[in-house]
PDB file of C-alpha atoms in Angstrom:
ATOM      1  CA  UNK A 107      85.903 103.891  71.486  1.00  0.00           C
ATOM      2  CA  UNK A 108      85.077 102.918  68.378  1.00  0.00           C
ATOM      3  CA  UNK A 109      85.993  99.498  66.850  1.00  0.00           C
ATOM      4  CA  UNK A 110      88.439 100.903  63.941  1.00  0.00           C
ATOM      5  CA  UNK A 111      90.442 102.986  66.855  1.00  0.00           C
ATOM      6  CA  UNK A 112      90.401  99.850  69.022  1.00  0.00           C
ATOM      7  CA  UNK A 113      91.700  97.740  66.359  1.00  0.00           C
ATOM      8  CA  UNK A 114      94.491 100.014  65.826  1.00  0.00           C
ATOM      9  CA  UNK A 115      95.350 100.100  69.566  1.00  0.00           C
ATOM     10  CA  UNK A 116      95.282  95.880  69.397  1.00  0.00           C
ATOM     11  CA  UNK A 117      97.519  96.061  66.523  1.00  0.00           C
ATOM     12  CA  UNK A 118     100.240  98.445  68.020  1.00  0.00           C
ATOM     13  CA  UNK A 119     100.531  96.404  70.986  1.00  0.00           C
ATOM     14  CA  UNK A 120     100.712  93.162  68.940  1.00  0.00           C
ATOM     15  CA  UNK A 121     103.354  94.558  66.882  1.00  0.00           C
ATOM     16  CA  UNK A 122     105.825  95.380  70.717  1.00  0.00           C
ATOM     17  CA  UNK A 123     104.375  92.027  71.955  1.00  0.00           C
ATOM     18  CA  UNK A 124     105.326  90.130  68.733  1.00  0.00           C
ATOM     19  CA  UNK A 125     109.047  90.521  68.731  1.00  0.00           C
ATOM     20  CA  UNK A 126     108.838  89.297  72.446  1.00  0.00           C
ATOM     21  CA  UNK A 127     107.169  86.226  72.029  1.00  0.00           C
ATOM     22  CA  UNK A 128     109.413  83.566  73.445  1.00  0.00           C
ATOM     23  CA  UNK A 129     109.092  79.638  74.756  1.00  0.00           C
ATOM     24  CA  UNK A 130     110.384  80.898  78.193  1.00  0.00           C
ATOM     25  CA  UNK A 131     108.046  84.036  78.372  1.00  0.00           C
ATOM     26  CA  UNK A 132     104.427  82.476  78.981  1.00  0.00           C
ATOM     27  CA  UNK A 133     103.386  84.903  80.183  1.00  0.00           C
ATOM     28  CA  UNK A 134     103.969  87.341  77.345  1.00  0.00           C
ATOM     29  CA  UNK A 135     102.215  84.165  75.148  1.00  0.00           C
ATOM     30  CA  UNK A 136      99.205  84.665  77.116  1.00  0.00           C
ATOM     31  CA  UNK A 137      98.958  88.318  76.167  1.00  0.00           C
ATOM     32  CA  UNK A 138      99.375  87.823  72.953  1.00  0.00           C
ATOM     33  CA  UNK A 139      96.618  84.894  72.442  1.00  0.00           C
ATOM     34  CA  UNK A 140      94.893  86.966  74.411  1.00  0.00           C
ATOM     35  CA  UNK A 141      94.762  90.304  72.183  1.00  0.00           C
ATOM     36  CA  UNK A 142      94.453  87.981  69.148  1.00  0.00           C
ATOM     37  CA  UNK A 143      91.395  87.111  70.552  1.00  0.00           C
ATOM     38  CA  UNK A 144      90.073  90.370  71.242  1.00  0.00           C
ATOM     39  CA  UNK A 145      91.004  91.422  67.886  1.00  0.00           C
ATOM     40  CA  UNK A 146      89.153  88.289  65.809  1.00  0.00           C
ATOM     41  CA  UNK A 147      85.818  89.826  68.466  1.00  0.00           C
ATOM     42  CA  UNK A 148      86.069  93.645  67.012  1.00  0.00           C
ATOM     43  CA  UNK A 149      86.854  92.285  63.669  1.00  0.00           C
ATOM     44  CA  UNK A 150      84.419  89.379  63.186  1.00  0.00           C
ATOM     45  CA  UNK A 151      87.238  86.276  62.441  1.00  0.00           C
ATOM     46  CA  UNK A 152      86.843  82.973  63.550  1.00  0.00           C
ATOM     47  CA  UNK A 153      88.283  82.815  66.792  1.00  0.00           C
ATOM     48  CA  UNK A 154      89.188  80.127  69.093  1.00  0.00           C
ATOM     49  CA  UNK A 155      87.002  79.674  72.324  1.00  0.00           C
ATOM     50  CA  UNK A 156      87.961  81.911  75.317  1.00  0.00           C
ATOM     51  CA  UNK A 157      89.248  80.202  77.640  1.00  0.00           C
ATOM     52  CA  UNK A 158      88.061  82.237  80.296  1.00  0.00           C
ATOM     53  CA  UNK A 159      88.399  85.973  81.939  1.00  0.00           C
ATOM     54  CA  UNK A 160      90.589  88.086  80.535  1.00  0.00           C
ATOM     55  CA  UNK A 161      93.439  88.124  82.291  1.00  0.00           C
ATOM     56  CA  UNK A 162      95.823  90.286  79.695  1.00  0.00           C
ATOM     57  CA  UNK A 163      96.198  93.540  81.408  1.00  0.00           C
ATOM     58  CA  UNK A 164      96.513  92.074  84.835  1.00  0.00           C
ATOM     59  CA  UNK A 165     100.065  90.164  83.512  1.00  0.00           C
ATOM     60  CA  UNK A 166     100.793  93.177  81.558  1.00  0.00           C
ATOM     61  CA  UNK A 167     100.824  95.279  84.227  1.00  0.00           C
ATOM     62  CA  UNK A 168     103.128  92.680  86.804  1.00  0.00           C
ATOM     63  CA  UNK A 169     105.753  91.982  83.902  1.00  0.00           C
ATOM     64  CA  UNK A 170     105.825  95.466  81.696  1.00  0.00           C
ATOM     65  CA  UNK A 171     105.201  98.000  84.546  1.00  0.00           C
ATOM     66  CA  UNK A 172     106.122  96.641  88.140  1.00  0.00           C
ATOM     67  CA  UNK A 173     109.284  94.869  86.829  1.00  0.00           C
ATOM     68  CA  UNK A 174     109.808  95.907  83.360  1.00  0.00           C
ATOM     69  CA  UNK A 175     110.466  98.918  81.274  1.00  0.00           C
ATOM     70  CA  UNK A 176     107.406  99.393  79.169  1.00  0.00           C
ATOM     71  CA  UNK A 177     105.129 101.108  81.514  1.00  0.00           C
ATOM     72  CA  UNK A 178     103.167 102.310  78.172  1.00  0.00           C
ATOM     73  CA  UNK A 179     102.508  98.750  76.817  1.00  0.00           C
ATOM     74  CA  UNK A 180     100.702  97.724  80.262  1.00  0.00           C
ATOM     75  CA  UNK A 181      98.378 101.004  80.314  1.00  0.00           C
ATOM     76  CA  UNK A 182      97.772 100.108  76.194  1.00  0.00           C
ATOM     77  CA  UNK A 183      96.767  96.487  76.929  1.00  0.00           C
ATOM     78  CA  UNK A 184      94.762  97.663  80.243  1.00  0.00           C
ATOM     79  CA  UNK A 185      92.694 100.216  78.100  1.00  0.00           C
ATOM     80  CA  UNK A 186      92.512  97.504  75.184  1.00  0.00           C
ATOM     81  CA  UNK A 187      90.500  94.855  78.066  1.00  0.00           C
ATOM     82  CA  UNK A 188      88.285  97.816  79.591  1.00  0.00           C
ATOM     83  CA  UNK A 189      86.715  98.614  76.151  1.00  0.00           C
ATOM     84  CA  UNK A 190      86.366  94.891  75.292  1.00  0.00           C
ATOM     85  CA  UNK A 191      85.136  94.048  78.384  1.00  0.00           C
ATOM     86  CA  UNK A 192      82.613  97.088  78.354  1.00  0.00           C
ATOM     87  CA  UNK A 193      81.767  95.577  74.446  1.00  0.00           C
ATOM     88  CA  UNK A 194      82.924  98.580  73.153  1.00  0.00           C
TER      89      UNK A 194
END
């Protein structure tokens, strides 16, 4: 996957994770630090330090799939991790 297309993919879920971002939702926090992150990688911006594995499509997956209604976001944010993790 090439960076541009993975940027785009970053961007489209940070623009459905956005308008979710909420004090009680942590979880949904973590995502989004978490693809902010990934994005500042691709792109080249100062970043903060990772604070560890990523851990984005795992949560994804448990709150937009298994007991949400956004099946589609999870699978986005699950292929977003693979090709960052691969250094893609």
């Amino acid at each position: 996957m090439m960076n541009t297309e993975l940027l785009l993919k970053i961007d489209e879920a940070l623009s459905v994770i956005g308008p979710m971002l909420s004090p009680t939702w942590p979880n949904v926090q973590s995502i989004y630090r978490q693809l902010r992150w990934c994005r500042a990688q691709i792109s080249g911006e100062p970043s903060e330090h990772k604070q560890g594995p990523l851990t984005m499509g795992v949560i994804a997956t448990r709150e937009f799939d298994m007991w949400g209604d956004k099946p589609e976001l999870a699978t986005l944010i699950n292929q977003i991790q693979r090709a960052v993790e691969r250094g893609e």
